[in-house]
Amino acid sequence: MPTPSGLERRTAAVDATALAADLLSAAARSGTPCAPVRDLIGADDVAAAYEVQERLTVDRIAAGAEIVGRKIGLTSPAVQRQLGVDQPDFGVLFDDMHYRQDTPVPLSRLLQPKVEAEIAFVLAEDLADGPLDAQRIRGAVDYAVAALEIVDSRIARWDITFGDTVADNASSGLFVLGTERRTLDSFDPVSVRMRMAIGGVEVSTGTGAACLGDPLHALAWLARTTREFGRPLRAGQIVLSGALGPMAPMEGPGTVTADITGLGSVTATFIQE
């Protein structure tokens, strides 16, 4: 049998990423999770996974969505070990993913939601050019707030590898931001302590150090990585820097509250429509 040419291999790769994007998009529209996409793009092919994510991002923008920031995932060493990876990943935050604390979150918008507490950074300047050292990263932060990320998966039963979650926009869902804004000279992200409860029952605890050793380290990684991908971080964007403790499943209506020292609290109420 003739060996496939370089053009044929490239065409097959494009077809695979396009099909994976179509499957994930259809799952999001229908509310029915799909099979893992790793059989199409590979379990750990980083380039192919981000190509799928980029295809979905372009489609969302074409449909009128606006990018408002990024989320960082896989910041916990335990989760990295579980998936057999040694790096975090990132996804895109769109304007319609943001819920205010006083606006109930309809469970109908989600497939398999889980909740985690994080620090969100809002940027005062672009991180597009020049050195991205610790001083530059710190200086680019306008303020931070407590945040809840509602992660979700378009893939059935959360049966994911690194390639699956990256392709699926880093398993992004929705997010809620607290209202107490704090500058970095008023608190230390690495030293914060977090407690998250559902219906008043504690379900997760953690610290800033659980997020890549320091949430600002996670922000620096994201700034460098998104610049390499050609979509650098911009002033005004929101960055969800990664979980401070274990995520918890949201199995029905209820209220989630996270308290983060130095940043106050953030609450999300889920309703069944």
XYZ file of N, CA, C and O in Angstrom, residues 8-172:
660
model
N -1.548 14.471 2.236
C -2.633 13.591 2.682
C -2.687 13.519 4.208
O -3.775 13.511 4.797
N -1.504 13.471 4.843
C -1.480 13.429 6.311
C -2.024 14.726 6.898
O -2.774 14.712 7.880
N -1.638 15.859 6.303
C -2.147 17.146 6.797
C -3.649 17.253 6.608
O -4.375 17.746 7.465
N -4.132 16.764 5.465
C -5.576 16.800 5.195
C -6.328 15.941 6.203
O -7.388 16.330 6.713
N -5.774 14.762 6.514
C -6.413 13.881 7.491
C -6.460 14.531 8.860
O -7.463 14.421 9.580
N -5.370 15.233 9.232
C -5.343 15.905 10.530
C -6.381 17.016 10.603
O -7.064 17.184 11.617
N -6.495 17.771 9.509
C -7.499 18.848 9.466
C -8.895 18.265 9.576
O -9.759 18.777 10.307
N -9.146 17.182 8.846
C -10.463 16.541 8.891
C -10.769 16.049 10.313
O -11.902 16.149 10.786
N -9.751 15.515 11.007
C -9.961 15.000 12.361
C -10.300 16.119 13.329
O -11.214 15.980 14.153
N -9.585 17.240 13.261
C -9.877 18.348 14.175
C -11.234 18.969 13.855
O -11.966 19.366 14.761
N -11.586 19.020 12.577
C -12.894 19.558 12.203
C -14.014 18.667 12.725
O -15.033 19.153 13.236
N -13.843 17.356 12.609
C -14.861 16.428 13.096
C -14.977 16.498 14.613
O -16.095 16.497 15.161
N -13.843 16.593 15.309
C -13.875 16.713 16.768
C -14.607 17.984 17.187
O -15.418 17.970 18.116
N -14.337 19.090 16.506
C -15.020 20.348 16.815
C -16.516 20.222 16.574
O -17.335 20.722 17.363
N -16.890 19.554 15.485
C -18.316 19.372 15.189
C -19.010 18.551 16.273
O -20.147 18.855 16.667
N -18.351 17.495 16.756
C -18.947 16.657 17.798
C -19.173 17.447 19.079
O -20.236 17.358 19.703
N -18.164 18.224 19.487
C -18.277 19.009 20.719
C -19.325 20.112 20.572
O -20.090 20.377 21.503
N -19.372 20.740 19.424
C -20.358 21.782 19.179
C -21.776 21.218 19.200
O -22.698 21.814 19.784
N -21.958 20.052 18.598
C -23.281 19.423 18.589
C -23.711 19.036 19.997
O -24.888 19.166 20.367
N -22.765 18.563 20.814
C -23.085 18.206 22.197
C -23.527 19.432 22.979
O -24.477 19.375 23.772
N -22.847 20.553 22.767
C -23.216 21.783 23.466
C -24.615 22.251 23.060
O -25.401 22.690 23.896
N -24.921 22.154 21.772
C -26.233 22.601 21.287
C -27.356 21.702 21.762
O -28.427 22.169 22.155
N -27.125 20.405 21.743
C -28.186 19.441 22.047
C -28.353 19.179 23.540
O -29.413 18.714 23.973
N -27.307 19.447 24.318
C -27.341 19.119 25.738
C -27.082 17.652 26.011
O -27.250 17.186 27.139
N -26.652 16.928 24.988
C -26.343 15.503 25.141
C -24.841 15.303 24.979
O -24.297 15.563 23.904
N -24.144 14.870 26.024
C -22.692 14.688 25.915
C -22.321 13.688 24.831
O -23.077 12.766 24.511
N -21.134 13.886 24.271
C -20.658 13.030 23.193
C -19.550 12.106 23.680
O -19.072 12.212 24.815
N -19.118 11.209 22.821
C -17.991 10.327 23.135
C -16.701 11.142 23.171
O -16.622 12.230 22.598
N -15.674 10.650 23.841
C -14.387 11.353 23.839
C -13.887 11.575 22.419
O -14.152 10.767 21.520
N -13.156 12.678 22.223
C -12.636 12.988 20.888
C -11.190 12.527 20.722
O -10.597 12.725 19.667
N -10.632 11.885 21.746
C -9.224 11.478 21.669
C -8.954 10.441 20.583
O -7.837 10.358 20.063
N -9.972 9.660 20.209
C -9.761 8.693 19.139
C -9.584 9.390 17.791
O -9.041 8.802 16.852
N -10.017 10.648 17.718
C -9.854 11.421 16.488
C -8.546 12.205 16.489
O -7.850 12.256 15.475
N -8.208 12.821 17.632
C -7.072 13.751 17.658
C -5.909 13.275 18.505
O -4.844 13.902 18.509
N -6.095 12.183 19.245
C -5.037 11.704 20.129
C -5.260 12.174 21.557
O -5.821 13.248 21.789
N -4.808 11.368 22.495
C -5.026 11.677 23.910
C -4.114 12.771 24.419
O -4.442 13.464 25.389
N -2.954 12.954 23.776
C -1.992 13.935 24.285
C -1.340 14.746 23.174
O -0.230 15.244 23.324
N -2.026 14.886 22.038
C -1.542 15.732 20.950
C -1.970 17.159 21.247
O -3.085 17.584 20.934
N -1.061 17.923 21.863
C -1.395 19.267 22.328
C -1.793 20.171 21.165
O -2.787 20.909 21.245
N -1.027 20.122 20.083
C -1.307 21.003 18.948
C -2.689 20.729 18.356
O -3.452 21.665 18.068
N -3.031 19.453 18.198
C -4.339 19.113 17.627
C -5.466 19.538 18.565
O -6.502 20.047 18.117
N -5.271 19.339 19.869
C -6.313 19.703 20.834
C -6.589 21.199 20.821
O -7.747 21.634 20.820
N -5.526 21.996 20.794
C -5.733 23.449 20.760
C -6.270 23.908 19.405
O -6.958 24.934 19.327
N -5.988 23.156 18.345
C -6.573 23.480 17.051
C -8.093 23.291 17.097
O -8.849 24.109 16.561
N -8.556 22.227 17.761
C -9.999 22.040 17.927
C -10.580 23.206 18.729
O -11.618 23.782 18.362
N -9.925 23.545 19.836
C -10.408 24.659 20.658
C -10.470 25.956 19.846
O -11.431 26.725 19.961
N -9.455 26.201 19.028
C -9.440 27.413 18.208
C -10.580 27.416 17.191
O -11.219 28.456 16.953
N -10.865 26.262 16.597
C -12.000 26.180 15.670
C -13.305 26.556 16.374
O -14.128 27.305 15.824
N -13.494 26.040 17.571
C -14.713 26.350 18.325
C -14.750 27.821 18.713
O -15.819 28.460 18.707
N -13.590 28.386 19.053
C -13.512 29.804 19.408
C -13.891 30.682 18.216
O -14.672 31.641 18.345
N -13.353 30.375 17.058
C -13.672 31.144 15.848
C -15.172 31.076 15.546
O -15.803 32.087 15.194
N -15.752 29.903 15.720
C -17.188 29.750 15.478
C -18.004 30.587 16.463
O -19.000 31.214 16.081
N -17.593 30.588 17.739
C -18.318 31.381 18.739
C -18.238 32.865 18.426
O -19.231 33.599 18.555
N -17.065 33.329 18.029
C -16.907 34.750 17.687
C -17.756 35.101 16.475
O -18.414 36.149 16.432
N -17.762 34.224 15.487
C -18.566 34.464 14.293
C -20.055 34.544 14.619
O -20.814 35.254 13.940
N -20.467 33.829 15.672
C -21.875 33.839 16.085
C -22.203 35.031 16.991
O -23.347 35.171 17.428
N -21.200 35.870 17.294
C -21.459 37.083 18.057
C -20.915 37.118 19.464
O -21.067 38.118 20.166
N -20.282 36.029 19.911
C -19.722 36.015 21.269
C -18.459 36.866 21.332
O -17.732 37.007 20.343
N -18.182 37.403 22.503
C -16.996 38.237 22.718
C -16.090 37.583 23.754
O -16.553 37.121 24.798
N -14.793 37.526 23.460
C -13.833 37.005 24.420
C -13.636 38.030 25.535
O -13.346 39.200 25.280
N -13.809 37.580 26.789
C -13.616 38.484 27.932
C -12.446 38.043 28.809
O -12.121 38.709 29.789
N -11.798 36.917 28.469
C -10.666 36.481 29.266
C -10.320 35.032 29.003
O -10.683 34.456 27.974
N -9.590 34.451 29.971
C -9.161 33.054 29.880
C -9.341 32.367 31.229
O -9.390 33.019 32.274
N -9.363 31.063 31.190
C -9.324 30.248 32.399
C -8.124 29.325 32.315
O -7.745 28.871 31.221
N -7.527 29.054 33.455
C -6.415 28.114 33.528
C -6.925 26.861 34.221
O -7.581 26.927 35.261
N -6.622 25.722 33.646
C -7.015 24.447 34.230
C -5.814 23.563 34.497
O -4.686 23.865 34.101
N -6.048 22.465 35.185
C -5.007 21.487 35.509
C -3.846 22.132 36.266
O -2.681 21.839 35.996
N -4.168 22.994 37.207
C -3.119 23.637 38.013
C -2.742 22.809 39.232
O -1.751 23.107 39.884
N -3.528 21.794 39.532
C -3.252 20.942 40.684
C -2.341 19.785 40.289
O -2.638 19.053 39.340
N -1.242 19.553 40.996
C -0.369 18.408 40.692
C -1.105 17.073 40.736
O -0.829 16.181 39.936
N -2.065 16.946 41.649
C -2.816 15.691 41.759
C -3.618 15.420 40.489
O -3.662 14.293 39.991
N -4.258 16.453 39.955
C -5.043 16.285 38.734
C -4.120 16.025 37.545
O -4.421 15.218 36.666
N -2.965 16.705 37.513
C -2.004 16.457 36.444
C -1.559 14.996 36.445
O -1.478 14.355 35.392
N -1.285 14.464 37.628
C -0.877 13.063 37.720
C -1.993 12.136 37.254
O -1.756 11.121 36.590
N -3.230 12.504 37.594
C -4.375 11.680 37.212
C -4.492 11.558 35.699
O -4.822 10.495 35.166
N -4.212 12.656 34.986
C -4.328 12.664 33.536
C -2.999 12.365 32.844
O -2.935 12.348 31.614
N -1.945 12.156 33.633
C -0.660 11.813 33.048
C -0.014 12.947 32.285
O 0.639 12.729 31.257
N -0.185 14.191 32.763
C 0.403 15.359 32.105
C 1.268 16.113 33.100
O 1.186 15.904 34.319
N 2.110 16.990 32.563
C 2.988 17.770 33.431
C 2.841 19.265 33.181
O 3.771 20.038 33.382
N 1.682 19.659 32.703
C 1.453 21.065 32.388
C -0.013 21.419 32.576
O -0.883 20.547 32.478
N -0.291 22.686 32.835
C -1.689 23.135 32.869
C -2.223 23.316 31.454
O -1.520 23.066 30.465
N -3.471 23.736 31.356
C -4.044 24.080 30.066
C -4.859 25.350 30.220
O -4.975 25.891 31.317
N -5.387 25.855 29.116
C -6.214 27.057 29.207
C -7.414 26.940 28.286
O -7.422 26.175 27.321
N -8.451 27.709 28.630
C -9.639 27.819 27.807
C -10.024 29.283 27.673
O -9.424 30.164 28.299
N -11.025 29.541 26.870
C -11.466 30.895 26.564
C -12.740 31.214 27.341
O -13.652 30.381 27.420
N -12.785 32.408 27.921
C -13.992 32.903 28.578
C -14.728 33.846 27.629
O -14.137 34.806 27.118
N -16.013 33.561 27.431
C -16.848 34.423 26.595
C -17.823 35.214 27.467
O -18.110 34.827 28.608
N -18.337 36.298 26.897
C -19.194 37.191 27.673
C -20.435 36.500 28.215
O -20.884 36.787 29.322
N -20.992 35.547 27.468
C -22.230 34.903 27.918
C -21.988 33.807 28.964
O -22.932 33.162 29.411
N -20.732 33.600 29.362
C -20.418 32.641 30.416
C -20.444 33.284 31.800
O -20.379 32.581 32.809
N -20.517 34.607 31.855
C -20.426 35.346 33.122
C -21.811 35.558 33.726
O -22.701 36.128 33.088
N -21.998 35.096 34.957
C -23.227 35.338 35.710
C -22.918 36.199 36.915
O -21.917 35.981 37.609
N -23.771 37.178 37.169
C -23.650 37.991 38.382
C -24.134 37.183 39.587
O -24.930 36.245 39.438
N -23.673 37.562 40.764
C -24.070 36.834 41.971
C -25.577 36.866 42.191
O -26.143 35.933 42.744
N -26.221 37.975 41.776
C -27.663 38.117 42.021
C -28.508 37.527 40.888
O -29.729 37.690 40.871
N -27.877 36.857 39.941
C -28.606 36.229 38.835
C -28.516 34.717 38.968
O -27.420 34.144 38.888
N -29.631 34.033 39.191
C -29.586 32.573 39.317
C -29.028 31.908 38.062
O -29.254 32.369 36.940
N -28.303 30.821 38.275
C -27.711 30.066 37.169
C -28.656 28.913 36.820
O -28.884 28.019 37.646
N -29.223 28.906 35.609
C -30.114 27.805 35.234
C -29.306 26.544 34.920
O -28.396 26.560 34.097
N -29.651 25.449 35.570
C -28.955 24.196 35.325
C -29.131 23.711 33.888
O -28.328 22.915 33.393
N -30.138 24.231 33.209
C -30.368 23.842 31.818
C -29.237 24.303 30.903
O -29.098 23.790 29.787
N -28.420 25.249 31.360
C -27.294 25.716 30.548
C -26.096 24.780 30.651
O -25.099 24.972 29.954
N -26.192 23.798 31.529
C -25.042 22.947 31.821
C -25.371 21.482 31.590
O -26.534 21.083 31.628
N -24.327 20.670 31.362
C -24.522 19.248 31.131
C -24.142 18.432 32.359
O -24.942 17.641 32.859
N -22.924 18.624 32.857
C -22.393 17.837 33.977
C -21.577 18.766 34.878
O -20.362 18.614 34.979
N -22.220 19.730 35.522
C -21.476 20.798 36.187
C -20.768 20.366 37.473
O -21.262 19.546 38.244
N -19.599 20.968 37.665
C -18.861 20.889 38.918
C -18.392 22.304 39.247
O -18.236 23.133 38.341
N -18.177 22.564 40.527
C -17.853 23.928 40.955
C -16.510 23.925 41.657
O -16.192 23.014 42.434
N -15.713 24.967 41.413
C -14.454 25.134 42.115
C -14.227 26.615 42.411
O -14.710 27.486 41.681
N -13.528 26.888 43.508
C -13.263 28.254 43.939
C -11.874 28.685 43.479
O -10.914 27.914 43.550
N -11.780 29.941 43.030
C -10.543 30.435 42.444
C -10.343 31.920 42.758
O -11.249 32.601 43.220
N -9.149 32.397 42.441
C -8.878 33.825 42.393
C -8.973 34.260 40.937
O -8.378 33.646 40.060
N -9.736 35.322 40.684
C -9.799 35.903 39.348
C -8.994 37.193 39.336
O -9.159 38.049 40.212
N -8.113 37.317 38.356
C -7.356 38.544 38.151
C -7.966 39.321 36.991
O -8.318 38.732 35.963
N -8.090 40.632 37.145
C -8.517 41.503 36.051
C -7.322 42.369 35.669
O -6.685 42.975 36.532
N -7.015 42.404 34.386
C -5.780 43.023 33.925
C -5.945 44.508 33.640
O -6.964 44.942 33.094
N -4.898 45.271 33.967
C -4.872 46.710 33.708
C -4.143 47.033 32.412
O -4.268 48.137 31.888
N -3.352 46.072 31.907
C -2.595 46.323 30.690
C -2.435 45.040 29.894
O -2.608 43.937 30.422
N -2.093 45.218 28.616
C -1.841 44.071 27.754
C -0.600 43.317 28.211
O 0.337 43.910 28.762
N -0.587 42.030 27.957
C 0.600 41.206 28.164
C 0.963 40.581 26.819
O 0.957 39.369 26.654
N 1.271 41.450 25.874
C 1.490 41.026 24.495
C 2.932 41.165 24.036
O 3.390 40.377 23.208
N 3.644 42.146 24.552
C 4.992 42.428 24.070
C 5.980 42.494 25.223
O 5.589 42.704 26.376
N 7.262 42.333 24.893
C 8.311 42.505 25.884
C 8.415 41.344 26.850
O 7.750 40.314 26.702
N 9.243 41.499 27.886
C 9.450 40.421 28.861
C 8.207 40.175 29.698
O 7.458 41.112 30.008
N 8.008 38.925 30.044
C 6.861 38.549 30.889
C 7.397 37.964 32.187
O 7.077 36.845 32.571
N 8.215 38.741 32.869
C 8.788 38.304 34.134
C 7.812 38.579 35.270
O 6.728 39.143 35.069
N 8.208 38.173 36.485
C 7.308 38.283 37.634
C 6.882 39.717 37.897
O 5.711 39.987 38.218
N 7.798 40.653 37.757
C 7.468 42.059 37.997
C 6.447 42.570 36.989
O 5.502 43.271 37.343
N 6.637 42.192 35.723
C 5.706 42.622 34.677
C 4.329 42.021 34.909
O 3.300 42.705 34.772
N 4.282 40.749 35.258
C 2.999 40.080 35.488
C 2.266 40.735 36.649
O 1.072 41.062 36.555
N 2.965 40.947 37.732
C 2.344 41.556 38.910
C 1.832 42.969 38.603
O 0.734 43.343 39.002
N 2.627 43.715 37.861
C 2.241 45.085 37.538
C 1.064 45.185 36.587
O 0.416 46.233 36.500
N 0.789 44.103 35.858
C -0.307 44.127 34.896
C -1.662 43.879 35.530
O -2.696 44.086 34.890
N -1.685 43.438 36.796
C -2.951 43.130 37.467
C -3.587 44.394 38.021
O -2.974 45.111 38.813
N -4.789 44.674 37.592
C -5.534 45.814 38.120
C -6.062 45.486 39.512
O -5.801 46.190 40.479
N -6.797 44.375 39.614
C -7.328 43.929 40.899
C -7.677 42.454 40.818
O -7.658 41.855 39.732
N -7.987 41.879 41.961
C -8.401 40.474 42.045
C -9.721 40.381 42.790
O -10.050 41.245 43.620
N -10.488 39.336 42.496
C -11.746 39.067 43.187
C -11.863 37.568 43.425
O -11.227 36.761 42.734
N -12.681 37.201 44.400
C -13.034 35.789 44.585
C -13.911 35.350 43.411
O -14.700 36.133 42.885
N -13.759 34.099 43.013
C -14.520 33.611 41.861
C -14.947 32.171 42.053
O -14.281 31.391 42.740
N -16.068 31.831 41.441
C -16.510 30.453 41.306
C -16.485 30.115 39.825
O -17.085 30.821 39.010
N -15.787 29.057 39.475
C -15.858 28.550 38.115
C -16.746 27.325 38.108
O -16.551 26.405 38.910
N -17.727 27.330 37.217
C -18.581 26.168 37.031
C -18.032 25.428 35.820
O -18.261 25.828 34.672
N -17.236 24.406 36.070
C -16.664 23.638 34.967
C -17.715 22.655 34.451
O -18.659 22.293 35.152
N -17.560 22.266 33.207
C -18.540 21.399 32.575
C -17.822 20.601 31.494
O -16.726 20.961 31.063
N -18.412 19.525 31.063
C -17.810 18.712 30.011
C -18.866 18.317 29.011
O -19.942 17.850 29.385
N -18.540 18.530 27.757
C -19.411 18.057 26.687
C -19.173 16.577 26.419
O -19.860 15.983 25.574
N -18.235 15.978 27.121
C -17.871 14.578 26.908
C -18.521 13.705 27.991
O -18.418 14.008 29.184
N -19.164 12.663 27.583
C -19.970 11.838 28.485
C -19.152 11.313 29.659
O -18.018 10.846 29.491
N -19.759 11.422 30.850
C -19.216 10.872 32.093
C -17.837 11.434 32.460
O -17.089 10.816 33.196
N -17.509 12.614 31.940
C -16.200 13.214 32.231
C -15.065 12.240 31.908
O -14.022 12.219 32.578
N -15.254 11.443 30.883
C -14.241 10.450 30.478
C -13.208 11.159 29.601
O -13.232 11.067 28.371
N -12.292 11.887 30.240
C -11.409 12.774 29.492
C -9.926 12.475 29.723
O -9.526 12.020 30.785
N -9.157 12.746 28.680
C -7.707 12.821 28.753
C -7.319 14.285 28.539
O -8.189 15.154 28.359
N -6.018 14.552 28.530
C -5.559 15.925 28.300
C -6.086 16.461 26.970
O -6.595 17.574 26.890
N -5.996 15.647 25.920
C -6.480 16.095 24.623
C -7.962 16.406 24.611
O -8.404 17.391 23.997
N -8.750 15.583 25.299
C -10.197 15.811 25.355
C -10.541 17.133 26.020
O -11.352 17.907 25.513
N -9.931 17.385 27.191
C -10.323 18.591 27.930
C -9.843 19.851 27.227
O -10.555 20.854 27.189
N -8.645 19.836 26.646
C -8.171 21.017 25.910
C -9.093 21.306 24.735
O -9.513 22.444 24.522
N -9.418 20.282 23.954
C -10.295 20.473 22.805
C -11.642 21.043 23.231
O -12.212 21.910 22.555
N -12.125 20.610 24.386
C -13.428 21.030 24.905
C -13.305 22.331 25.706
O -13.903 22.493 26.764
N -12.494 23.240 25.187
C -12.301 24.550 25.818
C -11.928 24.429 27.287
O -12.423 25.156 28.149
N -11.031 23.477 27.577
C -10.555 23.236 28.944
C -11.709 22.958 29.904
O -11.676 23.354 31.065
N -12.733 22.268 29.389
C -13.911 21.912 30.202
C -14.544 23.140 30.853
O -14.969 23.117 32.007
N -14.615 24.220 30.091
C -15.215 25.454 30.605
C -16.729 25.364 30.631
O -17.336 24.658 29.821
